[in-house]
XYZ file of C-alpha atoms in Angstrom:
580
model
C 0.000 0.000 0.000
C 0.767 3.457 -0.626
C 0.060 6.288 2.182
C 1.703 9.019 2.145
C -0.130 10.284 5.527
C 0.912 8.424 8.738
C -2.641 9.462 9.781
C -4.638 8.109 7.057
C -5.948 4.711 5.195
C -5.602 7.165 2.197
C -3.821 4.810 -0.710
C -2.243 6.530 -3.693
C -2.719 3.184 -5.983
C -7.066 3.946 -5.313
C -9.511 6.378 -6.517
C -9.160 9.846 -5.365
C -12.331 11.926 -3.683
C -12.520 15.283 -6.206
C -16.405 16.314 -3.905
C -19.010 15.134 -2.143
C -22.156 16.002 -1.024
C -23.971 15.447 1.908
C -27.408 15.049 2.969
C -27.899 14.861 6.903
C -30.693 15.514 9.567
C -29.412 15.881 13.062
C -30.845 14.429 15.711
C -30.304 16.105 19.026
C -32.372 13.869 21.522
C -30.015 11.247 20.543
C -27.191 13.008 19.109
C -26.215 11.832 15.919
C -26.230 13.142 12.591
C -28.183 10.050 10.401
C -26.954 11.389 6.660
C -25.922 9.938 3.247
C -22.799 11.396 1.318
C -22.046 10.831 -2.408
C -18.182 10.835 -3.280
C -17.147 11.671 -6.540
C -14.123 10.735 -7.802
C -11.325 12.495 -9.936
C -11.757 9.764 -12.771
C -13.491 6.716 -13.345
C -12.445 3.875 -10.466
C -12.409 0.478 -9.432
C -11.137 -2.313 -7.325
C -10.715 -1.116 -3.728
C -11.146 1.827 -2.282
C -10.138 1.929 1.483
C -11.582 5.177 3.678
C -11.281 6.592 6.891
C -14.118 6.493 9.529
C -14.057 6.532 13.414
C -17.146 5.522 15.736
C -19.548 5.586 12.485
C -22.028 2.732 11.920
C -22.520 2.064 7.759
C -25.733 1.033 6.859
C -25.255 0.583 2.757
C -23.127 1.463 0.130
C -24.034 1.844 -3.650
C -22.068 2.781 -6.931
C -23.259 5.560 -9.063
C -25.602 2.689 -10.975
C -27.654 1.868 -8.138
C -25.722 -1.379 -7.327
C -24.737 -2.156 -3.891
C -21.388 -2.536 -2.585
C -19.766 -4.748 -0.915
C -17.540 -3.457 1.762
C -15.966 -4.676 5.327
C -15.564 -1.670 8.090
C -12.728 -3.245 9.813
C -11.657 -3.105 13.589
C -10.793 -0.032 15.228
C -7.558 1.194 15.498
C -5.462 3.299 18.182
C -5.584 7.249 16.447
C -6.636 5.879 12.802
C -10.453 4.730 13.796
C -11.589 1.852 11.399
C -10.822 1.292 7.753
C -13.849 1.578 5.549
C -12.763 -0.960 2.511
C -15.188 -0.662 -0.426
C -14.838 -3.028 -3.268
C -15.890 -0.290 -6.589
C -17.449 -1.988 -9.665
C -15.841 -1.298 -12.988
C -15.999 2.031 -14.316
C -17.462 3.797 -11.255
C -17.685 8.061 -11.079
C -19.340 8.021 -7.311
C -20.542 5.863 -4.476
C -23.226 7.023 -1.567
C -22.861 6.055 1.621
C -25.720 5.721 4.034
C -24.522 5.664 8.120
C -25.126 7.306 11.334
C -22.552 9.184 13.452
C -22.112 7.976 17.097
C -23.225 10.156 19.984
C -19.412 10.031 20.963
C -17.795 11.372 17.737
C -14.543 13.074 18.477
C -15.203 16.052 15.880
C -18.919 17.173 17.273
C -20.249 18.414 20.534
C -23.833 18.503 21.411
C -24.227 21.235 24.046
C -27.590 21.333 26.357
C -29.321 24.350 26.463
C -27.985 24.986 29.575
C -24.535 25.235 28.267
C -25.260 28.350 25.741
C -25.214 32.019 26.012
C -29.295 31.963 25.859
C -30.238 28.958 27.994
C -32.997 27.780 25.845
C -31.942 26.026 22.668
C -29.270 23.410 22.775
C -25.994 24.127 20.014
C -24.070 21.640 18.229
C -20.557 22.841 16.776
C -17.993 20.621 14.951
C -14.157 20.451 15.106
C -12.602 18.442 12.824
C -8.776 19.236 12.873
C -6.819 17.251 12.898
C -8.021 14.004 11.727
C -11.778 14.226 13.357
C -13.549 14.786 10.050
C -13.838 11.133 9.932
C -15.915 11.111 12.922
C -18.646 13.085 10.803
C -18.422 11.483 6.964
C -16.461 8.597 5.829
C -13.681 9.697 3.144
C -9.895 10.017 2.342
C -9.470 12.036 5.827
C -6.089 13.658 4.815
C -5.509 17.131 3.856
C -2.919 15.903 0.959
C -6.422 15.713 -0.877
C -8.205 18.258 -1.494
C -12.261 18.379 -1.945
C -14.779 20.489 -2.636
C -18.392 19.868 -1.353
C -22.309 20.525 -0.926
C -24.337 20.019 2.455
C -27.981 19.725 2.927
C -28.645 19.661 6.654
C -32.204 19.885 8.741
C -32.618 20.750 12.196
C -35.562 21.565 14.459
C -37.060 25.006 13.229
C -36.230 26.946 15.787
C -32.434 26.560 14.996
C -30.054 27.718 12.342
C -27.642 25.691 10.402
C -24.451 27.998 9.302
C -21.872 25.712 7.818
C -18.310 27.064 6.502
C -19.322 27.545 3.001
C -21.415 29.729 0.512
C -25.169 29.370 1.334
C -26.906 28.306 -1.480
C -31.134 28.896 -1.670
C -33.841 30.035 0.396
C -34.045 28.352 3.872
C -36.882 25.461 3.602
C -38.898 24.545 6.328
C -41.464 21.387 6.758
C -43.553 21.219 9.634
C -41.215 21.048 12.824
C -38.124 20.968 10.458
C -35.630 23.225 8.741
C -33.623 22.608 5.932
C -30.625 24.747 4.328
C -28.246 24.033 1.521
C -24.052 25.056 1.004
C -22.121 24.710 -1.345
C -18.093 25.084 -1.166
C -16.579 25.832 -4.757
C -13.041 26.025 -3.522
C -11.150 22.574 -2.714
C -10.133 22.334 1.051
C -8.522 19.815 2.921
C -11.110 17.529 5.257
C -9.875 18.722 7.739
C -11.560 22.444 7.000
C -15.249 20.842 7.074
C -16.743 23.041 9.578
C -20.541 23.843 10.449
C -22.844 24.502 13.553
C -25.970 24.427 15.055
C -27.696 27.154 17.391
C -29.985 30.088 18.011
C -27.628 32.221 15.725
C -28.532 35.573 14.211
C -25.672 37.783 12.222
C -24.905 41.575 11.774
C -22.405 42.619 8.782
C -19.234 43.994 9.399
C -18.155 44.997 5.813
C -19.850 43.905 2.375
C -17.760 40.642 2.616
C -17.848 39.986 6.471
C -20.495 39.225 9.087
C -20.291 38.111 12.498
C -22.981 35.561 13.910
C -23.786 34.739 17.033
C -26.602 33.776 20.141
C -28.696 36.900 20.582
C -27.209 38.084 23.759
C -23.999 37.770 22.531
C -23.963 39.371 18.921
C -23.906 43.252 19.457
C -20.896 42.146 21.856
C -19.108 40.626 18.995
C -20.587 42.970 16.376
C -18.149 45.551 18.664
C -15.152 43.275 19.350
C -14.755 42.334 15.350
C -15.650 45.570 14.238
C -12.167 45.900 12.525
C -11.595 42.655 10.498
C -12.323 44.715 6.978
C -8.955 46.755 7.839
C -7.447 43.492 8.453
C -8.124 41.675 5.622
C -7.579 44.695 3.369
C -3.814 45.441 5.069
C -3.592 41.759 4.251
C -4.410 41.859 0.434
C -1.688 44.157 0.419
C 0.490 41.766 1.591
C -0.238 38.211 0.398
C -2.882 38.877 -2.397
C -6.217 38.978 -3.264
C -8.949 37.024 -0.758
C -9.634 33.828 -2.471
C -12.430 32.986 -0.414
C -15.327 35.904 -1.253
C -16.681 36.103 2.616
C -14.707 36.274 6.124
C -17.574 35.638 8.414
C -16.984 34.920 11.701
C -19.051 32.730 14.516
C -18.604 33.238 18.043
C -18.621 29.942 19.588
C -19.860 28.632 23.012
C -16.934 28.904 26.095
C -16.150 25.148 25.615
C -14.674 25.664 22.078
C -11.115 24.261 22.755
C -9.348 26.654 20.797
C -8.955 30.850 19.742
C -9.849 30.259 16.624
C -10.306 27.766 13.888
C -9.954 28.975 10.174
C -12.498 27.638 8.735
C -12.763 29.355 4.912
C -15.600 31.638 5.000
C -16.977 30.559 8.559
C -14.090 31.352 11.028
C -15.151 29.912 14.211
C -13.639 32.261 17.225
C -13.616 31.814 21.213
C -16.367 34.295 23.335
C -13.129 34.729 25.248
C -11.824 37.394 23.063
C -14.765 39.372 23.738
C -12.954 41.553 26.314
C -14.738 45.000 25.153
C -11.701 46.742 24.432
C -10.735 45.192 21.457
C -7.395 43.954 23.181
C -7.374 40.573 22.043
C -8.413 40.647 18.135
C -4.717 39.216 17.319
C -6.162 36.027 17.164
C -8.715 36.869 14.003
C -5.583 38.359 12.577
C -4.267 34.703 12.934
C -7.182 32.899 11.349
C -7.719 35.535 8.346
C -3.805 35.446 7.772
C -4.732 31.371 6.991
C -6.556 31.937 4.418
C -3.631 32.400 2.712
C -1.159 30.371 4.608
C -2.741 26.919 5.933
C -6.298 27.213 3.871
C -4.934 28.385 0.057
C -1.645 26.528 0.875
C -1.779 23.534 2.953
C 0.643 21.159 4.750
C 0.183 17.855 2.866
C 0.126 16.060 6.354
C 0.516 16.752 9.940
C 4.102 16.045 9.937
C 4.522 18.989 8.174
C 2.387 21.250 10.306
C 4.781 24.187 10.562
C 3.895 25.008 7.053
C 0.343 26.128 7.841
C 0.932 27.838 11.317
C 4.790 29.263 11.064
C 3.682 30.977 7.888
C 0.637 31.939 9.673
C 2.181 33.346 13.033
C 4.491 35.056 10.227
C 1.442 36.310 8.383
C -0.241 37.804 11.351
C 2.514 39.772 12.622
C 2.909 41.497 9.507
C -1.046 42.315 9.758
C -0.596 43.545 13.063
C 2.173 45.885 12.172
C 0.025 47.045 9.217
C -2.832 48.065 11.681
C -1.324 48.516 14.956
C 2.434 49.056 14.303
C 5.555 47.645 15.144
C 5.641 47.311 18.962
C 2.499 45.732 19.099
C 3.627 43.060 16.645
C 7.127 42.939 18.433
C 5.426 42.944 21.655
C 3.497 39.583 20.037
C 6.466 38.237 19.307
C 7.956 38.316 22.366
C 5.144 36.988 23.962
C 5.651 34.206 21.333
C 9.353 33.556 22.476
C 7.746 33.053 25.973
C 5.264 30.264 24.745
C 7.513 28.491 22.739
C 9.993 28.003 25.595
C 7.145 26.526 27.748
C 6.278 24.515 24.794
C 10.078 23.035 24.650
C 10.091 22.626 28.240
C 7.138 20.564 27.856
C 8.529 18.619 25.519
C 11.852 18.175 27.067
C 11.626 14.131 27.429
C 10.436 13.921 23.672
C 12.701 16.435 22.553
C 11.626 15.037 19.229
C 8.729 17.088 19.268
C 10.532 19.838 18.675
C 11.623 19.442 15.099
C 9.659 21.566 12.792
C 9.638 18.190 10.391
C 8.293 15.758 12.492
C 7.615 12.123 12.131
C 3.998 10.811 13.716
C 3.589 7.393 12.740
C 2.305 5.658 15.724
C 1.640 9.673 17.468
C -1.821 10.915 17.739
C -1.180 14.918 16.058
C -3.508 16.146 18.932
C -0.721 14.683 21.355
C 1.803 16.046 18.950
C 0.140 20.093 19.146
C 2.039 22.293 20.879
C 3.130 25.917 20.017
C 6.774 24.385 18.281
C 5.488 24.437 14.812
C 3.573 28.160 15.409
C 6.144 30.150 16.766
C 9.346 28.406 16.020
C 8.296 28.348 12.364
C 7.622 31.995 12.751
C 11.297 33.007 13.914
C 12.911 30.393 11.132
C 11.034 32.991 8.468
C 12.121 35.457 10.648
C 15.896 34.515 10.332
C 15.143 34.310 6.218
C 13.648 37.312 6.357
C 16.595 39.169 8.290
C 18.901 37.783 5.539
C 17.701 38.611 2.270
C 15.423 41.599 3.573
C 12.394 42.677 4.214
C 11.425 43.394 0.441
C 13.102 40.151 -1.070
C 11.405 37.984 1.843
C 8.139 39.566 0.611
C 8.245 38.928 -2.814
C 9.042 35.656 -2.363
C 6.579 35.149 -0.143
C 4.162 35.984 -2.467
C 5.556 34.077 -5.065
C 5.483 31.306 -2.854
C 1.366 31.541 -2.181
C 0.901 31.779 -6.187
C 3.012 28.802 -6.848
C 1.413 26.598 -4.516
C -2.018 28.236 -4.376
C -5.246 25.461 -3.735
C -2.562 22.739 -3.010
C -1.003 20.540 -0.523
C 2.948 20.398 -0.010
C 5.295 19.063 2.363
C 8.799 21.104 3.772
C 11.085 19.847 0.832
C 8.366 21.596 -2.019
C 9.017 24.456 0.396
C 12.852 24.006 0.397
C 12.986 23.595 -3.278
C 11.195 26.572 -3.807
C 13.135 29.111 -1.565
C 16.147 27.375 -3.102
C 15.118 28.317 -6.435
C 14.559 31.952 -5.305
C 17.699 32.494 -3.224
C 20.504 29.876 -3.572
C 22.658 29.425 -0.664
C 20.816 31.510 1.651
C 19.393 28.254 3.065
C 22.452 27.015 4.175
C 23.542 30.281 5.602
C 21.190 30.518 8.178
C 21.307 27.265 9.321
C 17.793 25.543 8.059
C 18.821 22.003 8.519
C 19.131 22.880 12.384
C 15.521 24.732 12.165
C 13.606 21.952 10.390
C 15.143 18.776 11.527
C 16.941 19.925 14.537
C 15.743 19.939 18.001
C 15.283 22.708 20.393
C 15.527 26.412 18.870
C 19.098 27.760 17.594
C 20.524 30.245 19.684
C 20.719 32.539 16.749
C 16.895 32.499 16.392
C 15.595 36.113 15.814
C 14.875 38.298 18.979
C 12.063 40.570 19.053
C 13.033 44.272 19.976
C 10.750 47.204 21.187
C 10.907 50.310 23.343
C 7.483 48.850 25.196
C 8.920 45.437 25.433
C 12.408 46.757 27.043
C 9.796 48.769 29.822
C 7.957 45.364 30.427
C 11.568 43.606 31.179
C 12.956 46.645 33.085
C 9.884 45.992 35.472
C 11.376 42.647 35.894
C 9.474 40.677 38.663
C 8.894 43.490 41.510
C 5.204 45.310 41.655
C 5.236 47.403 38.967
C 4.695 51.411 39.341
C 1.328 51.849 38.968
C 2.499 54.867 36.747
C 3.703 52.646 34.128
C 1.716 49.115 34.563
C -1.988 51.091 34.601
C -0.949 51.485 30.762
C -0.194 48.318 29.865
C -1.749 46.177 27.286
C -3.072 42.425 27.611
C 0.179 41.524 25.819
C 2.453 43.436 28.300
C 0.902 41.931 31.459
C 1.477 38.417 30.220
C 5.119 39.536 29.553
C 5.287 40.706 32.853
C 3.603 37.749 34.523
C 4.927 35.279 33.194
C 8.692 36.373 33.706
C 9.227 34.325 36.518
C 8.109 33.131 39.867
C 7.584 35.353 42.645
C 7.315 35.827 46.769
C 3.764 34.995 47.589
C 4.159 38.022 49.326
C 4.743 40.197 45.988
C 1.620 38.066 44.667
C -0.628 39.412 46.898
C 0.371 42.684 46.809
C 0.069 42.539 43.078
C -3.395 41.487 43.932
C -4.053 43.836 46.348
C -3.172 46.604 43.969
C -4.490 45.266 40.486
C -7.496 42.900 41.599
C -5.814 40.804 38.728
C -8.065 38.110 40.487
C -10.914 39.672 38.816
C -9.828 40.914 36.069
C -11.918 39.725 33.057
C -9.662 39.737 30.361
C -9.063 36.088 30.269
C -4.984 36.463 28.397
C -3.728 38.295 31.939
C -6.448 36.615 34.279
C -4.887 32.860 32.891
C -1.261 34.081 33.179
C -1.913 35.469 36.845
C -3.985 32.164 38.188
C -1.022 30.424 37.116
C 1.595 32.224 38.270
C -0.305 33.199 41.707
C -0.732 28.777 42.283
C 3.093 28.243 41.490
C 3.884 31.168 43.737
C 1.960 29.679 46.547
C -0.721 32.022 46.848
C -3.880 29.461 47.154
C -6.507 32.849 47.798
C -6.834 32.093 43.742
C -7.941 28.476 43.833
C -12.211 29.497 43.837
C -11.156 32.025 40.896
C -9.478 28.978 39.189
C -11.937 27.048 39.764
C -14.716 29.037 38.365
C -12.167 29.383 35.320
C -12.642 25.733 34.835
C -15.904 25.618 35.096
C -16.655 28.083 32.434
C -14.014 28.133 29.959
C -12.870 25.149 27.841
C -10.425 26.640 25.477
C -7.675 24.409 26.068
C -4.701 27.124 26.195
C -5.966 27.967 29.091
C -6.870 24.547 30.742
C -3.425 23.311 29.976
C -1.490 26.091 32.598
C -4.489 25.915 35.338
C -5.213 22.521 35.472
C -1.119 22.100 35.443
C -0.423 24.646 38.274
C -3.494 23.327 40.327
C -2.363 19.412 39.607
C 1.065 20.436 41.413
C -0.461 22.445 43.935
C -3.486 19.740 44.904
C -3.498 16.813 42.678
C -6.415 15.557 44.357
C -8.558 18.767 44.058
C -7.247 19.413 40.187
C -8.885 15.551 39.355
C -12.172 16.511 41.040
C -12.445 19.735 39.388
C -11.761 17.649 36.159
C -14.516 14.983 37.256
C -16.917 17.868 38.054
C -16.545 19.547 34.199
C -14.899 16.969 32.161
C -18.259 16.853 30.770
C -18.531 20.168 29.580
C -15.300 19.862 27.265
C -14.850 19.695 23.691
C -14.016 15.681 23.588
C -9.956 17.166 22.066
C -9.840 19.243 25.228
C -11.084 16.286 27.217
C -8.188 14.218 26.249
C -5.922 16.411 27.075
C -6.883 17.082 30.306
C -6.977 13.786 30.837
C -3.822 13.075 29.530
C -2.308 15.466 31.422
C -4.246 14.483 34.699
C -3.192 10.560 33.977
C -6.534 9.393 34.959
């Protein structure tokens, strides 16, 4: 057999999935979506044609003649799920699968009304990075192929169905039911399959932009993302025109696991960025900077993850200097720098890990994330950047996105490229050591600002009041997370800056952490109710870490008492890093 993804049943020797289109009604009493989906292939197929799936039950399987297929959905698997083998008749253009999703599947979370902004009408959401999209439809679940796709979903009336993807028709409704129709013209990776379920309503930004949301949450939102038309124009400037017609964003329930994901069309962002100050929009300067870097071109497999989010931590820093200038983006940076050595600490007994070319076989890529391929991938560019210049690095960069634009490579079509561009200059910075070394050089690229030399003057005393009171979100993470201090300067800190109740959840995270290694327990019902409300998991990994090594016992009952609550990705890492 020939796979080319460690995390796929994907064979080069079979057909390959060119769309598909699904037809699904979800069922919330019992959570499952019950659907059908039709794949079409690139050319005309037969023999076998193996698939991915995970948790799905497959009713039937016929060929584009009607005919039914035999097939054999084979055990499960540790981080593949089960191989779906279909044996095609000759000459076959599509096959339609009939199945049912399990109540379990790793991609979707059913939340009860309970759980949402408005307390009334439950709210389904999907995640299907990494390899999750198999948990939802059956197909070549690797981004290395590239599909595009229609969806037909019905729901109860009284919610909406927004799915990442260019809504297509009137909204048609049958007694108690609701159906609506997408269509995605542009081929994504699986991976980018992305819809959800809710009492949603939407106010436009910009012609091309709209942000949806629960009722109680949308003029919120409507303020926070007010911006994003600057952004995306500042970033046409830089990269090229938006391939993708609409940057709409959703605001997603507290127990999305992550800032953002960059869905094309549909980005799906955490409620935790709705601070009201605007102080924490970096993170939809991330997830538009993908359309270009991760969504137009995409790392082939997740070995090769530093492609999509190096490029994109790259990408966003150069937006942020477009809109907010230079020491904010250097003042991002830094802050960078900071998370990456916690992320190589982490790592430090699977050192590994910290290659920007990994190799996963046998390595779940959810156990594999960490902030490596982000920001050391950002100051690798960087380093190119600093030697051929600011205005070389940018036209190749461009260059780069047109060569490769709609398609999937892997860090030698990278290589090869820059090569091409700029002989030698590989070799003179080192790029072996970046890609397949481990660790970061100690001639990576370090970020330099007038604000970020006042943030390190500070060091880890109580600031002046003078100078702190004028800090931004970025520059109180700096400061916090510069080292451990005296419980007594912790609660004199607190005493001064009620950073116990702050509600900007960037410093409030960074202080409950620091205040539990410091010793300085008063935070433990503040960290608690963090847990309870919040399950983005950059900030479950440093409070349920600090509170494990404070009260191991306490952490694991927190855990017990919310686990429930948790995106099932999130869940596993908590888990994981709970060991129960």
């Amino acid at each position: 057999m020939a796979r080319r993804d460690p995390h796929s049943y994907a064979d080069d020797t079979q057909a390959e999935t060119e769309s598909f289109h699904l037809v699904g009604r979800l069922d919330f009493a019992n959570r499952i979506l019950r659907a059908e989906v039709t794949l079409r292939f690139r050319d005309l197929a037969s023999g076998t044609l193996d698939l991915d799936t995970r948790d799905l039950a497959i009713e039937t399987i016929r060929d584009d003649a009607g005919r039914v297929l035999p097939f054999t959905l084979h055990p499960a698997e540790p981080i593949f799920g089960s191989r779906l083998e279909v044996e095609l008749s000759g000459g076959t253009r599509a096959i339609s699968i009939r199945y049912r999703t399990s109540p379990d599947a790793s991609a979707l979370q059913w939340l009860a009304p309970a759980q949402t902004a408005g307390g009334k009408l439950p709210f389904l959401f999907s995640q299907c990075q990494a390899i999750h999209a198999r948990s939802v439809i059956p197909l070549q679940d690797t981004p290395r192929l590239r599909v595009t796709y229609t969806a037909e979903l019905t729901v109860p009336k009284a919610l909406r169905v927004v799915v990442a993807a260019a809504a297509v028709g009137s909204r048609r409704t049958e007694g108690e039911l609701a159906t609506e129709r997408y269509e995605m013209p542009q081929p994504i990776p699986p991976y980018l399959f992305a819809f959800a379920v809710g009492d949603l309503v939407s106010q436009a930004l910009s012609p091309r932009s709209a942000v949806w949301a629960e009722p109680s949450v949308l003029a919120k939102a409507a303020y926070e993302f007010a911006g994003v038309e600057a952004m995306i124009v500042a970033a046409e400037k830089l990269f090229g025109p938006y391939d993708w017609e609409r940057f709409d964003i959703l605001t997603m329930p507290p127990s999305f696991p992550y800032g953002g994901m960059e869905n094309p069309r549909l980005t799906f962002l955490t409620p935790t960025l709705l601070a009201g100050d605007r102080s924490l929009v970096g993170v939809v300067a991330h997830e538009l900077a993908h359309s270009w870097t991760g969504n137009l071109v995409t790392n082939a497999n997740a070995e090769h993850f530093w492609l999509n989010e190096g490029f994109t931590v790259f990408a966003e820093s150069r937006i942020l200097e477009a809109t907010d200038g230079p020491d904010v983006a250097q003042l991002d940076a830094a802050l960078g720098r900071k998370e990456l050595d916690q992320a190589l600490a982490r790592f430090a007994t699977r050192p590994a890990l910290t290659k920007l070319r990994t190799h996963l076989a046998g390595i779940d890529p959810d156990d594999a994330f960490s902030q490596v391929p982000y920001e050391k991938g950002y100051f690798f560019l960087r380093a190119l950047e600093e030697t051929i210049g600011r205005e070389a690095f940018e036209r190749w960069l461009q260059s780069y996105i047109a060569a490769f634009r709609f398609g999937a490579i892997v860090t030698e079509d990278f290589l090869a490229h820059f090569e091409a561009a700029h002989p030698g200059v590989l070799a003179k910075v080192g790029a072996s050591r970046w890609i397949d070394g481990e660790g970061l050089p100690a001639d990576a690229p370090v970020p330099r600002s007038e604000k970020l030399d006042a943030v390190q003057a500070a060091g880890v005393a109580v600031p002046d009041p003078s100078l702190a009171r004028t800090w931004s979100p970025v520059e109180w993470q700096l400061y916090l997370e510069a080292g451990t201090r005296p419980i007594e300067v912790c609660k004199q800190l607190d005493a001064t800056y009620q950073l116990t109740n702050s509600t900007n959840y960037e410093v409030l995270v960074s202080w409950l952490a620091l205040a539990l290694r410091c010793g300085y327990l008063d935070v433990i019902p503040r960290v608690e109710e963090v847990l309870a409300s919040v399950g983005r998991m950059k900030y479950l990994r440093p409070l349920y870490t600090a509170l494990r090594d404070v009260d191991r016992v306490r952490a694991t009952s927190v855990f017990a008492a919310n686990r429930a609550s948790y995106h099932p990705i999130g869940r596993q890492m908590v888990a994981g890093l709970l060991g129960v």
